[in-house]
């Protein structure tokens, strides 16, 4: 991705609406996820997610469409970041940062003390995003994603 090309499209948080995922988002969200990563969730998976009492989620919308979503599971004082996805042609513009910061704030307000997550070692964008937000590496899972190791990170909230 050419980050310079997207820099001119950097947006302020005033440009987005961020709110919990709603039932009416499911079709659009499924399409977003299918166009964004290798193992996308189905509509049924999103639907089940909305019914989980411990799921904390957010969708980011611009004036036209959904552009990102994130899901966290609250396990007592631990917030486990399950997934965060930004639509490919909007990456590198600060939306991932905005979304994770928002989820960290919501989780802290709900009593979580730590956020933890894992991602594929070769995922440079994810590594940069989480390091920038203060996450520290706390472990690895060998060959967790096929041949790739998983990096485990944590951050105090
Ligand atoms: C990871 C992801 C959510 C980042 O979203 P994003 O909106 O591009 O993130 P931001 O624009 O806030 O960028 C965060 C940092 O990563 C850097 N970055 C983003 N994409 C990058 C890339 N492809 N290569 C290198 N650095 C990248 C940005 O420059 C920024 O750092 P900076 O502020 O120091 O410049 C997005 O790439 C994505 O949806 N990937 C697919 C799903 C995924 O891998 N999710 C994470 C695992 S759960």
Tab-separated table of N, CA and C and ligand atoms in Angstrom:
chain	number	residue	atom	x	y	z
A	1	UNK	N	0.839	-1.199	0.000
A	1	UNK	CA	0.000	0.000	0.000
A	1	UNK	C	0.874	1.249	0.000
A	2	UNK	N	0.495	2.220	-0.797
A	2	UNK	CA	1.239	3.469	-0.818
A	2	UNK	C	0.666	4.403	0.254
A	3	UNK	N	1.405	4.480	1.376
A	3	UNK	CA	0.888	5.284	2.497
A	3	UNK	C	0.872	6.764	2.156
A	4	UNK	N	1.825	7.198	1.276
A	4	UNK	CA	1.837	8.619	0.913
A	4	UNK	C	0.563	8.995	0.169
A	5	UNK	N	0.103	8.045	-0.665
A	5	UNK	CA	-1.102	8.333	-1.451
A	5	UNK	C	-2.315	8.513	-0.553
A	6	UNK	N	-2.311	7.816	0.587
A	6	UNK	CA	-3.483	7.929	1.458
A	6	UNK	C	-3.356	9.083	2.436
A	7	UNK	N	-2.128	9.599	2.602
A	7	UNK	CA	-1.919	10.642	3.615
A	7	UNK	C	-2.807	11.850	3.364
A	8	UNK	N	-3.000	12.168	2.055
A	8	UNK	CA	-3.794	13.354	1.751
A	8	UNK	C	-5.255	13.151	2.147
A	9	UNK	N	-5.618	11.869	2.407
A	9	UNK	CA	-7.005	11.607	2.786
A	9	UNK	C	-7.147	11.438	4.288
A	10	UNK	N	-6.109	11.817	5.055
A	10	UNK	CA	-6.220	11.683	6.510
A	10	UNK	C	-7.425	12.474	6.994
A	11	UNK	N	-8.176	11.876	7.867
A	11	UNK	CA	-9.428	12.489	8.306
A	11	UNK	C	-9.384	12.725	9.802
A	12	UNK	N	-10.110	13.686	10.250
A	12	UNK	CA	-10.231	13.877	11.686
A	12	UNK	C	-11.390	13.023	12.178
A	13	UNK	N	-11.423	12.776	13.508
A	13	UNK	CA	-12.476	11.918	14.041
A	13	UNK	C	-13.861	12.534	13.825
A	14	UNK	N	-13.907	13.858	13.544
A	14	UNK	CA	-15.202	14.501	13.262
A	14	UNK	C	-15.825	13.941	11.986
A	15	UNK	N	-14.977	13.339	11.140
A	15	UNK	CA	-15.477	12.859	9.851
A	15	UNK	C	-16.190	11.523	9.961
A	16	UNK	N	-16.080	10.854	11.119
A	16	UNK	CA	-16.656	9.524	11.260
A	16	UNK	C	-17.745	9.498	12.313
A	17	UNK	N	-18.616	8.504	12.126
A	17	UNK	CA	-19.536	8.126	13.192
A	17	UNK	C	-19.017	6.802	13.730
A	18	UNK	N	-18.878	6.678	15.040
A	18	UNK	CA	-18.492	5.397	15.620
A	18	UNK	C	-19.538	5.019	16.658
A	19	UNK	N	-20.008	3.788	16.541
A	19	UNK	CA	-21.103	3.336	17.422
A	19	UNK	C	-21.096	1.809	17.435
A	20	UNK	N	-21.852	1.183	18.369
A	20	UNK	CA	-21.915	-0.278	18.360
A	20	UNK	C	-22.486	-0.800	17.037
A	21	UNK	N	-22.083	-2.001	16.662
A	21	UNK	CA	-22.643	-2.634	15.459
A	21	UNK	C	-24.138	-2.873	15.689
A	22	UNK	N	-24.924	-2.622	14.640
A	22	UNK	CA	-26.369	-2.818	14.750
A	22	UNK	C	-26.815	-3.937	13.800
A	23	UNK	N	-27.976	-4.524	14.092
A	23	UNK	CA	-28.499	-5.618	13.240
A	23	UNK	C	-28.590	-5.180	11.778
A	24	UNK	N	-28.961	-3.932	11.556
A	24	UNK	CA	-29.109	-3.438	10.178
A	24	UNK	C	-27.781	-3.331	9.439
A	25	UNK	N	-26.675	-3.452	10.166
A	25	UNK	CA	-25.347	-3.348	9.527
A	25	UNK	C	-24.903	-4.677	8.930
A	26	UNK	N	-25.598	-5.786	9.282
A	26	UNK	CA	-25.004	-7.104	9.050
A	26	UNK	C	-24.630	-7.385	7.592
A	27	UNK	N	-25.496	-7.030	6.659
A	27	UNK	CA	-25.191	-7.308	5.241
A	27	UNK	C	-23.973	-6.509	4.794
A	28	UNK	N	-23.974	-5.229	5.133
A	28	UNK	CA	-22.873	-4.351	4.719
A	28	UNK	C	-21.558	-4.761	5.387
A	29	UNK	N	-21.700	-5.171	6.646
A	29	UNK	CA	-20.515	-5.575	7.413
A	29	UNK	C	-19.900	-6.853	6.842
A	30	UNK	N	-20.769	-7.796	6.459
A	30	UNK	CA	-20.293	-9.054	5.881
A	30	UNK	C	-19.568	-8.759	4.564
A	31	UNK	N	-20.130	-7.867	3.764
A	31	UNK	CA	-19.487	-7.506	2.489
A	31	UNK	C	-18.142	-6.825	2.760
A	32	UNK	N	-18.118	-5.939	3.737
A	32	UNK	CA	-16.860	-5.257	4.106
A	32	UNK	C	-15.791	-6.283	4.477
A	33	UNK	N	-16.180	-7.237	5.337
A	33	UNK	CA	-15.203	-8.215	5.826
A	33	UNK	C	-14.721	-9.114	4.681
A	34	UNK	N	-15.642	-9.502	3.780
A	34	UNK	CA	-15.267	-10.367	2.656
A	34	UNK	C	-14.299	-9.670	1.713
A	35	UNK	N	-14.405	-8.361	1.602
A	35	UNK	CA	-13.485	-7.628	0.733
A	35	UNK	C	-12.216	-7.209	1.438
A	36	UNK	N	-12.065	-7.600	2.713
A	36	UNK	CA	-10.969	-7.039	3.507
A	36	UNK	C	-9.951	-8.042	4.016
A	37	UNK	N	-10.330	-9.316	4.189
A	37	UNK	CA	-9.343	-10.251	4.735
A	37	UNK	C	-9.641	-11.688	4.314
A	38	UNK	N	-8.660	-12.560	4.574
A	38	UNK	CA	-8.697	-13.920	4.033
A	38	UNK	C	-9.792	-14.804	4.633
A	39	UNK	N	-9.985	-14.718	5.931
A	39	UNK	CA	-10.979	-15.583	6.570
A	39	UNK	C	-12.104	-14.758	7.179
A	40	UNK	N	-12.943	-14.202	6.305
A	40	UNK	CA	-13.980	-13.297	6.814
A	40	UNK	C	-15.069	-14.041	7.570
A	41	UNK	N	-15.788	-13.306	8.389
A	41	UNK	CA	-16.929	-13.865	9.105
A	41	UNK	C	-18.141	-13.873	8.171
A	42	UNK	N	-19.033	-14.840	8.422
A	42	UNK	CA	-20.303	-14.878	7.686
A	42	UNK	C	-21.305	-13.969	8.401
A	43	UNK	N	-22.418	-13.750	7.737
A	43	UNK	CA	-23.483	-12.933	8.337
A	43	UNK	C	-23.946	-13.580	9.648
A	44	UNK	N	-24.034	-14.921	9.642
A	44	UNK	CA	-24.488	-15.640	10.843
A	44	UNK	C	-23.483	-15.446	11.990
A	45	UNK	N	-22.204	-15.430	11.645
A	45	UNK	CA	-21.190	-15.226	12.696
A	45	UNK	C	-21.322	-13.824	13.310
A	46	UNK	N	-21.547	-12.829	12.442
A	46	UNK	CA	-21.750	-11.475	12.975
A	46	UNK	C	-23.007	-11.425	13.846
A	47	UNK	N	-24.041	-12.112	13.364
A	47	UNK	CA	-25.310	-12.107	14.105
A	47	UNK	C	-25.121	-12.700	15.503
A	48	UNK	N	-24.415	-13.847	15.559
A	48	UNK	CA	-24.166	-14.495	16.858
A	48	UNK	C	-23.360	-13.575	17.758
A	49	UNK	N	-22.385	-12.870	17.150
A	49	UNK	CA	-21.516	-11.963	17.906
A	49	UNK	C	-22.356	-10.911	18.636
A	50	UNK	N	-23.358	-10.399	17.963
A	50	UNK	CA	-24.187	-9.343	18.555
A	50	UNK	C	-24.998	-9.853	19.744
A	51	UNK	N	-25.201	-11.188	19.781
A	51	UNK	CA	-26.014	-11.752	20.869
A	51	UNK	C	-25.173	-12.107	22.095
A	52	UNK	N	-23.856	-12.092	21.968
A	52	UNK	CA	-23.002	-12.472	23.102
A	52	UNK	C	-23.005	-11.364	24.148
A	53	UNK	N	-23.309	-11.696	25.401
A	53	UNK	CA	-23.403	-10.639	26.415
A	53	UNK	C	-22.050	-10.008	26.742
A	54	UNK	N	-20.961	-10.710	26.439
A	54	UNK	CA	-19.637	-10.178	26.779
A	54	UNK	C	-18.950	-9.516	25.583
A	55	UNK	N	-19.674	-9.396	24.468
A	55	UNK	CA	-19.069	-8.801	23.267
A	55	UNK	C	-19.228	-7.278	23.282
A	56	UNK	N	-18.112	-6.595	23.078
A	56	UNK	CA	-18.114	-5.134	22.961
A	56	UNK	C	-17.668	-4.846	21.521
A	57	UNK	N	-18.480	-4.113	20.787
A	57	UNK	CA	-18.143	-3.952	19.368
A	57	UNK	C	-18.379	-2.528	18.901
A	58	UNK	N	-17.770	-2.223	17.771
A	58	UNK	CA	-17.929	-0.879	17.217
A	58	UNK	C	-17.853	-0.941	15.701
A	59	UNK	N	-18.652	-0.093	15.066
A	59	UNK	CA	-18.586	0.067	13.613
A	59	UNK	C	-18.256	1.529	13.333
A	60	UNK	N	-17.395	1.737	12.337
A	60	UNK	CA	-17.051	3.107	11.942
A	60	UNK	C	-17.704	3.382	10.592
A	61	UNK	N	-18.351	4.498	10.508
A	61	UNK	CA	-19.082	4.844	9.281
A	61	UNK	C	-18.673	6.245	8.839
A	62	UNK	N	-18.448	6.432	7.555
A	62	UNK	CA	-18.271	7.808	7.081
A	62	UNK	C	-19.613	8.282	6.533
A	63	UNK	N	-19.588	9.349	5.766
A	63	UNK	CA	-20.878	9.893	5.312
A	63	UNK	C	-21.626	8.914	4.390
A	64	UNK	N	-20.864	7.948	3.812
A	64	UNK	CA	-21.495	7.057	2.825
A	64	UNK	C	-21.685	5.624	3.297
A	65	UNK	N	-20.661	5.069	3.966
A	65	UNK	CA	-20.653	3.617	4.167
A	65	UNK	C	-19.881	3.208	5.413
A	66	UNK	N	-20.035	1.919	5.773
A	66	UNK	CA	-19.226	1.353	6.854
A	66	UNK	C	-17.808	1.176	6.347
A	67	UNK	N	-16.832	1.595	7.151
A	67	UNK	CA	-15.455	1.499	6.673
A	67	UNK	C	-14.577	0.669	7.602
A	68	UNK	N	-15.088	0.300	8.762
A	68	UNK	CA	-14.273	-0.488	9.693
A	68	UNK	C	-15.159	-1.049	10.797
A	69	UNK	N	-14.657	-2.118	11.430
A	69	UNK	CA	-15.339	-2.621	12.620
A	69	UNK	C	-14.315	-3.260	13.546
A	70	UNK	N	-14.706	-3.376	14.797
A	70	UNK	CA	-13.850	-4.033	15.776
A	70	UNK	C	-14.697	-4.755	16.799
A	71	UNK	N	-14.158	-5.866	17.302
A	71	UNK	CA	-14.883	-6.673	18.289
A	71	UNK	C	-13.938	-7.048	19.423
A	72	UNK	N	-14.421	-6.886	20.640
A	72	UNK	CA	-13.661	-7.231	21.842
A	72	UNK	C	-14.531	-8.121	22.712
A	73	UNK	N	-13.938	-9.092	23.380
A	73	UNK	CA	-14.663	-9.871	24.387
A	73	UNK	C	-14.167	-9.458	25.762
A	74	UNK	N	-15.135	-9.164	26.626
A	74	UNK	CA	-14.776	-8.817	28.005
A	74	UNK	C	-14.804	-10.067	28.868
A	75	UNK	N	-13.657	-10.434	29.418
A	75	UNK	CA	-13.575	-11.566	30.341
A	75	UNK	C	-13.111	-10.978	31.677
A	76	UNK	N	-14.090	-10.678	32.528
A	76	UNK	CA	-13.844	-9.970	33.783
A	76	UNK	C	-13.041	-8.695	33.517
A	77	UNK	N	-11.802	-8.609	34.038
A	77	UNK	CA	-11.063	-7.349	33.876
A	77	UNK	C	-10.175	-7.351	32.631
A	78	UNK	N	-10.327	-8.397	31.820
A	78	UNK	CA	-9.495	-8.478	30.612
A	78	UNK	C	-10.355	-8.253	29.375
A	79	UNK	N	-9.870	-7.387	28.495
A	79	UNK	CA	-10.539	-7.149	27.214
A	79	UNK	C	-9.707	-7.847	26.144
A	80	UNK	N	-10.324	-8.811	25.466
A	80	UNK	CA	-9.601	-9.533	24.407
A	80	UNK	C	-10.039	-8.979	23.062
A	81	UNK	N	-9.105	-8.350	22.375
A	81	UNK	CA	-9.439	-7.817	21.047
A	81	UNK	C	-9.513	-8.990	20.074
A	82	UNK	N	-10.715	-9.266	19.573
A	82	UNK	CA	-10.945	-10.441	18.727
A	82	UNK	C	-10.668	-10.118	17.265
A	83	UNK	N	-11.130	-8.964	16.819
A	83	UNK	CA	-10.936	-8.609	15.420
A	83	UNK	C	-11.050	-7.110	15.224
A	84	UNK	N	-10.210	-6.613	14.321
A	84	UNK	CA	-10.370	-5.234	13.871
A	84	UNK	C	-10.052	-5.229	12.383
A	85	UNK	N	-10.916	-4.626	11.616
A	85	UNK	CA	-10.730	-4.610	10.160
A	85	UNK	C	-11.119	-3.243	9.607
A	86	UNK	N	-10.228	-2.722	8.774
A	86	UNK	CA	-10.502	-1.472	8.058
A	86	UNK	C	-10.585	-1.828	6.568
A	87	UNK	N	-11.539	-1.291	5.873
A	87	UNK	CA	-11.723	-1.546	4.439
A	87	UNK	C	-10.410	-1.177	3.710
A	88	UNK	N	-9.935	-2.029	2.771
A	88	UNK	CA	-8.580	-1.841	2.213
A	88	UNK	C	-8.272	-0.446	1.667
A	89	UNK	N	-9.189	0.156	0.920
A	89	UNK	CA	-8.821	1.445	0.315
A	89	UNK	C	-8.892	2.624	1.279
A	90	UNK	N	-9.167	2.345	2.557
A	90	UNK	CA	-9.159	3.416	3.561
A	90	UNK	C	-8.062	3.197	4.606
A	91	UNK	N	-7.161	2.257	4.351
A	91	UNK	CA	-6.104	1.997	5.356
A	91	UNK	C	-5.014	3.063	5.297
A	92	UNK	N	-4.280	3.178	6.382
A	92	UNK	CA	-3.172	4.133	6.438
A	92	UNK	C	-3.640	5.558	6.659
A	93	UNK	N	-4.896	5.744	7.009
A	93	UNK	CA	-5.441	7.094	7.207
A	93	UNK	C	-5.843	7.338	8.658
A	94	UNK	N	-5.436	6.440	9.554
A	94	UNK	CA	-5.690	6.663	10.976
A	94	UNK	C	-6.972	6.031	11.511
A	95	UNK	N	-7.711	5.334	10.649
A	95	UNK	CA	-8.999	4.784	11.096
A	95	UNK	C	-8.793	3.641	12.099
A	96	UNK	N	-7.804	2.775	11.836
A	96	UNK	CA	-7.510	1.682	12.771
A	96	UNK	C	-7.131	2.233	14.143
A	97	UNK	N	-6.301	3.266	14.163
A	97	UNK	CA	-5.882	3.893	15.423
A	97	UNK	C	-7.096	4.442	16.170
A	98	UNK	N	-7.922	5.147	15.443
A	98	UNK	CA	-9.139	5.753	16.010
A	98	UNK	C	-10.056	4.680	16.616
A	99	UNK	N	-10.217	3.583	15.892
A	99	UNK	CA	-11.111	2.508	16.323
A	99	UNK	C	-10.571	1.788	17.561
A	100	UNK	N	-9.283	1.459	17.561
A	100	UNK	CA	-8.733	0.746	18.734
A	100	UNK	C	-8.751	1.660	19.963
A	101	UNK	N	-8.413	2.935	19.779
A	101	UNK	CA	-8.466	3.890	20.915
A	101	UNK	C	-9.875	3.942	21.489
A	102	UNK	N	-10.864	3.970	20.609
A	102	UNK	CA	-12.263	4.014	21.048
A	102	UNK	C	-12.603	2.750	21.850
A	103	UNK	N	-12.209	1.585	21.336
A	103	UNK	CA	-12.525	0.333	22.037
A	103	UNK	C	-11.801	0.272	23.383
A	104	UNK	N	-10.576	0.792	23.433
A	104	UNK	CA	-9.833	0.805	24.705
A	104	UNK	C	-10.581	1.659	25.737
A	105	UNK	N	-11.092	2.795	25.273
A	105	UNK	CA	-11.815	3.695	26.183
A	105	UNK	C	-13.105	3.035	26.684
A	106	UNK	N	-13.861	2.441	25.785
A	106	UNK	CA	-15.130	1.790	26.169
A	106	UNK	C	-14.851	0.652	27.159
A	107	UNK	N	-13.807	-0.143	26.854
A	107	UNK	CA	-13.496	-1.294	27.720
A	107	UNK	C	-13.068	-0.805	29.104
A	108	UNK	N	-12.303	0.260	29.148
A	108	UNK	CA	-11.889	0.814	30.436
A	108	UNK	C	-13.120	1.290	31.217
A	109	UNK	N	-14.034	1.944	30.529
A	109	UNK	CA	-15.269	2.417	31.198
A	109	UNK	C	-16.103	1.248	31.727
A	110	UNK	N	-15.974	0.079	31.089
A	110	UNK	CA	-16.730	-1.097	31.526
A	110	UNK	C	-15.967	-1.901	32.574
A	111	UNK	N	-14.825	-1.384	33.025
A	111	UNK	CA	-14.107	-2.008	34.139
A	111	UNK	C	-12.922	-2.872	33.754
A	112	UNK	N	-12.579	-2.924	32.469
A	112	UNK	CA	-11.412	-3.727	32.064
A	112	UNK	C	-10.130	-3.004	32.460
A	113	UNK	N	-9.129	-3.769	32.858
A	113	UNK	CA	-7.839	-3.201	33.266
A	113	UNK	C	-6.757	-3.433	32.218
A	114	UNK	N	-6.951	-4.461	31.414
A	114	UNK	CA	-5.930	-4.835	30.414
A	114	UNK	C	-6.621	-5.157	29.101
A	115	UNK	N	-5.984	-4.762	27.996
A	115	UNK	CA	-6.443	-5.281	26.699
A	115	UNK	C	-5.369	-6.202	26.163
A	116	UNK	N	-5.784	-7.371	25.656
A	116	UNK	CA	-4.806	-8.277	25.054
A	116	UNK	C	-5.278	-8.687	23.670
A	117	UNK	N	-4.320	-9.103	22.863
A	117	UNK	CA	-4.639	-9.447	21.474
A	117	UNK	C	-3.528	-10.312	20.901
A	118	UNK	N	-3.812	-10.909	19.754
A	118	UNK	CA	-2.772	-11.645	19.037
A	118	UNK	C	-2.961	-11.446	17.546
A	119	UNK	N	-1.880	-11.525	16.808
A	119	UNK	CA	-1.960	-11.355	15.353
A	119	UNK	C	-0.762	-12.058	14.715
A	120	UNK	N	-0.882	-12.265	13.400
A	120	UNK	CA	0.162	-12.952	12.650
A	120	UNK	C	1.444	-12.126	12.647
A	121	UNK	N	2.553	-12.789	12.918
A	121	UNK	CA	3.832	-12.077	13.057
A	121	UNK	C	4.164	-11.173	11.860
A	122	UNK	N	3.761	-11.610	10.655
A	122	UNK	CA	4.100	-10.826	9.459
A	122	UNK	C	3.163	-9.654	9.208
A	123	UNK	N	2.230	-9.415	10.065
A	123	UNK	CA	1.253	-8.341	9.855
A	123	UNK	C	1.849	-7.014	10.366
A	124	UNK	N	2.599	-6.366	9.454
A	124	UNK	CA	3.357	-5.152	9.814
A	124	UNK	C	2.423	-4.019	10.250
A	125	UNK	N	1.301	-3.880	9.523
A	125	UNK	CA	0.367	-2.793	9.848
A	125	UNK	C	-0.173	-2.977	11.264
A	126	UNK	N	-0.559	-4.210	11.601
A	126	UNK	CA	-1.095	-4.468	12.945
A	126	UNK	C	-0.011	-4.201	13.994
A	127	UNK	N	1.213	-4.664	13.716
A	127	UNK	CA	2.300	-4.480	14.695
A	127	UNK	C	2.535	-2.991	14.952
A	128	UNK	N	2.569	-2.199	13.869
A	128	UNK	CA	2.810	-0.751	14.033
A	128	UNK	C	1.663	-0.088	14.805
A	129	UNK	N	0.461	-0.489	14.447
A	129	UNK	CA	-0.716	0.093	15.092
A	129	UNK	C	-0.706	-0.164	16.597
A	130	UNK	N	-0.506	-1.408	16.991
A	130	UNK	CA	-0.598	-1.744	18.412
A	130	UNK	C	0.584	-1.169	19.203
A	131	UNK	N	1.792	-1.205	18.603
A	131	UNK	CA	2.967	-0.635	19.312
A	131	UNK	C	2.762	0.849	19.564
A	132	UNK	N	2.238	1.519	18.549
A	132	UNK	CA	1.999	2.968	18.652
A	132	UNK	C	1.026	3.296	19.789
A	133	UNK	N	0.086	2.369	20.037
A	133	UNK	CA	-0.915	2.608	21.085
A	133	UNK	C	-0.455	2.126	22.458
A	134	UNK	N	0.786	1.643	22.546
A	134	UNK	CA	1.344	1.282	23.859
A	134	UNK	C	1.314	-0.203	24.181
A	135	UNK	N	0.907	-1.041	23.241
A	135	UNK	CA	0.905	-2.488	23.497
A	135	UNK	C	2.336	-3.010	23.518
A	136	UNK	N	2.581	-3.974	24.420
A	136	UNK	CA	3.912	-4.600	24.536
A	136	UNK	C	3.788	-6.089	24.236
A	137	UNK	N	4.795	-6.634	23.600
A	137	UNK	CA	4.794	-8.073	23.298
A	137	UNK	C	4.972	-8.857	24.592
A	138	UNK	N	4.088	-9.847	24.794
A	138	UNK	CA	4.182	-10.658	26.015
A	138	UNK	C	4.380	-12.140	25.695
A	139	UNK	N	4.372	-12.489	24.428
A	139	UNK	CA	4.597	-13.900	24.097
A	139	UNK	C	4.369	-14.190	22.629
A	140	UNK	N	4.621	-15.427	22.279
A	140	UNK	CA	4.452	-15.890	20.891
A	140	UNK	C	3.728	-17.235	20.914
A	141	UNK	N	2.985	-17.518	19.864
A	141	UNK	CA	2.451	-18.876	19.687
A	141	UNK	C	3.048	-19.398	18.388
A	142	UNK	N	3.839	-20.463	18.511
A	142	UNK	CA	4.551	-21.019	17.357
A	142	UNK	C	3.572	-21.587	16.343
A	143	UNK	N	3.795	-21.229	15.073
A	143	UNK	CA	3.012	-21.790	13.945
A	143	UNK	C	1.503	-21.714	14.199
A	144	UNK	N	1.070	-20.651	14.787
A	144	UNK	CA	-0.360	-20.516	15.137
A	144	UNK	C	-1.217	-20.272	13.890
A	145	UNK	N	-0.623	-19.543	12.921
A	145	UNK	CA	-1.340	-19.284	11.664
A	145	UNK	C	-0.608	-20.030	10.551
A	146	UNK	N	-0.868	-21.330	10.410
A	146	UNK	CA	-0.130	-22.121	9.419
A	146	UNK	C	1.338	-22.095	9.773
A	147	UNK	N	2.139	-21.523	8.861
A	147	UNK	CA	3.589	-21.462	9.099
A	147	UNK	C	4.006	-20.267	9.936
A	148	UNK	N	3.088	-19.347	10.125
A	148	UNK	CA	3.432	-18.074	10.802
A	148	UNK	C	3.132	-18.149	12.302
A	149	UNK	N	4.034	-17.564	13.074
A	149	UNK	CA	3.804	-17.478	14.523
A	149	UNK	C	2.800	-16.356	14.818
A	150	UNK	N	2.180	-16.444	15.976
A	150	UNK	CA	1.331	-15.347	16.452
A	150	UNK	C	2.120	-14.551	17.492
A	151	UNK	N	1.963	-13.235	17.456
A	151	UNK	CA	2.529	-12.372	18.500
A	151	UNK	C	1.402	-12.039	19.476
A	152	UNK	N	1.671	-12.189	20.761
A	152	UNK	CA	0.692	-11.808	21.785
A	152	UNK	C	1.112	-10.467	22.374
A	153	UNK	N	0.167	-9.556	22.481
A	153	UNK	CA	0.474	-8.234	23.056
A	153	UNK	C	-0.553	-7.870	24.118
A	154	UNK	N	-0.130	-7.015	25.028
A	154	UNK	CA	-1.023	-6.514	26.090
A	154	UNK	C	-0.799	-5.024	26.301
A	155	UNK	N	-1.828	-4.365	26.809
A	155	UNK	CA	-1.687	-2.954	27.173
A	155	UNK	C	-2.588	-2.670	28.381
A	156	UNK	N	-2.074	-1.922	29.332
A	156	UNK	CA	-2.907	-1.520	30.478
A	156	UNK	C	-3.908	-0.478	29.991
A	157	UNK	N	-5.123	-0.553	30.543
A	157	UNK	CA	-6.152	0.410	30.109
A	157	UNK	C	-6.316	1.521	31.139
B	1	LIG	C1	-4.286	-3.567	10.759
B	1	LIG	C2	-5.314	-2.533	10.278
B	1	LIG	C3	-6.570	-2.643	11.119
B	1	LIG	C4	-4.686	-1.124	10.411
B	1	LIG	O1	-5.694	-0.164	10.077
B	1	LIG	P1	-5.303	1.285	9.499
B	1	LIG	O2	-6.534	2.091	9.446
B	1	LIG	O3	-4.527	1.150	8.243
B	1	LIG	O4	-4.346	1.811	10.654
B	1	LIG	P2	-3.779	3.307	10.833
B	1	LIG	O5	-3.999	4.088	9.573
B	1	LIG	O6	-4.336	3.850	12.094
B	1	LIG	O7	-2.219	3.040	10.958
B	1	LIG	C5	-1.603	2.599	12.141
B	1	LIG	C6	-0.112	2.584	11.933
B	1	LIG	O8	0.255	1.511	11.044
B	1	LIG	C7	0.927	2.020	9.904
B	1	LIG	N1	0.486	1.227	8.759
B	1	LIG	C8	-0.782	1.029	8.343
B	1	LIG	N2	-0.761	0.220	7.268
B	1	LIG	C9	0.535	-0.082	7.017
B	1	LIG	C10	1.200	-0.894	6.046
B	1	LIG	N3	0.518	-1.573	5.118
B	1	LIG	N4	2.549	-1.003	6.120
B	1	LIG	C11	3.233	-0.353	7.064
B	1	LIG	N5	2.672	0.431	8.019
B	1	LIG	C12	1.334	0.550	7.982
B	1	LIG	C13	0.503	3.454	9.776
B	1	LIG	O9	1.464	4.213	9.088
B	1	LIG	C14	0.374	3.856	11.226
B	1	LIG	O10	1.593	4.196	11.835
B	1	LIG	P3	2.016	5.756	11.987
B	1	LIG	O11	0.865	6.458	12.652
B	1	LIG	O12	3.236	5.653	12.832
B	1	LIG	O13	2.243	6.233	10.611
B	1	LIG	C15	-5.672	-2.746	8.774
B	1	LIG	O14	-4.473	-2.853	8.044
B	1	LIG	C16	-6.526	-3.977	8.501
B	1	LIG	O15	-7.747	-3.916	8.549
B	1	LIG	N6	-5.872	-5.120	8.198
B	1	LIG	C17	-6.622	-6.386	7.928
B	1	LIG	C18	-7.164	-7.009	9.189
B	1	LIG	C19	-6.072	-7.144	10.251
B	1	LIG	O16	-4.948	-7.534	9.943
B	1	LIG	N7	-6.404	-6.827	11.515
B	1	LIG	C20	-5.434	-6.869	12.613
B	1	LIG	C21	-5.334	-8.180	13.245
B	1	LIG	S1	-6.729	-8.471	14.258
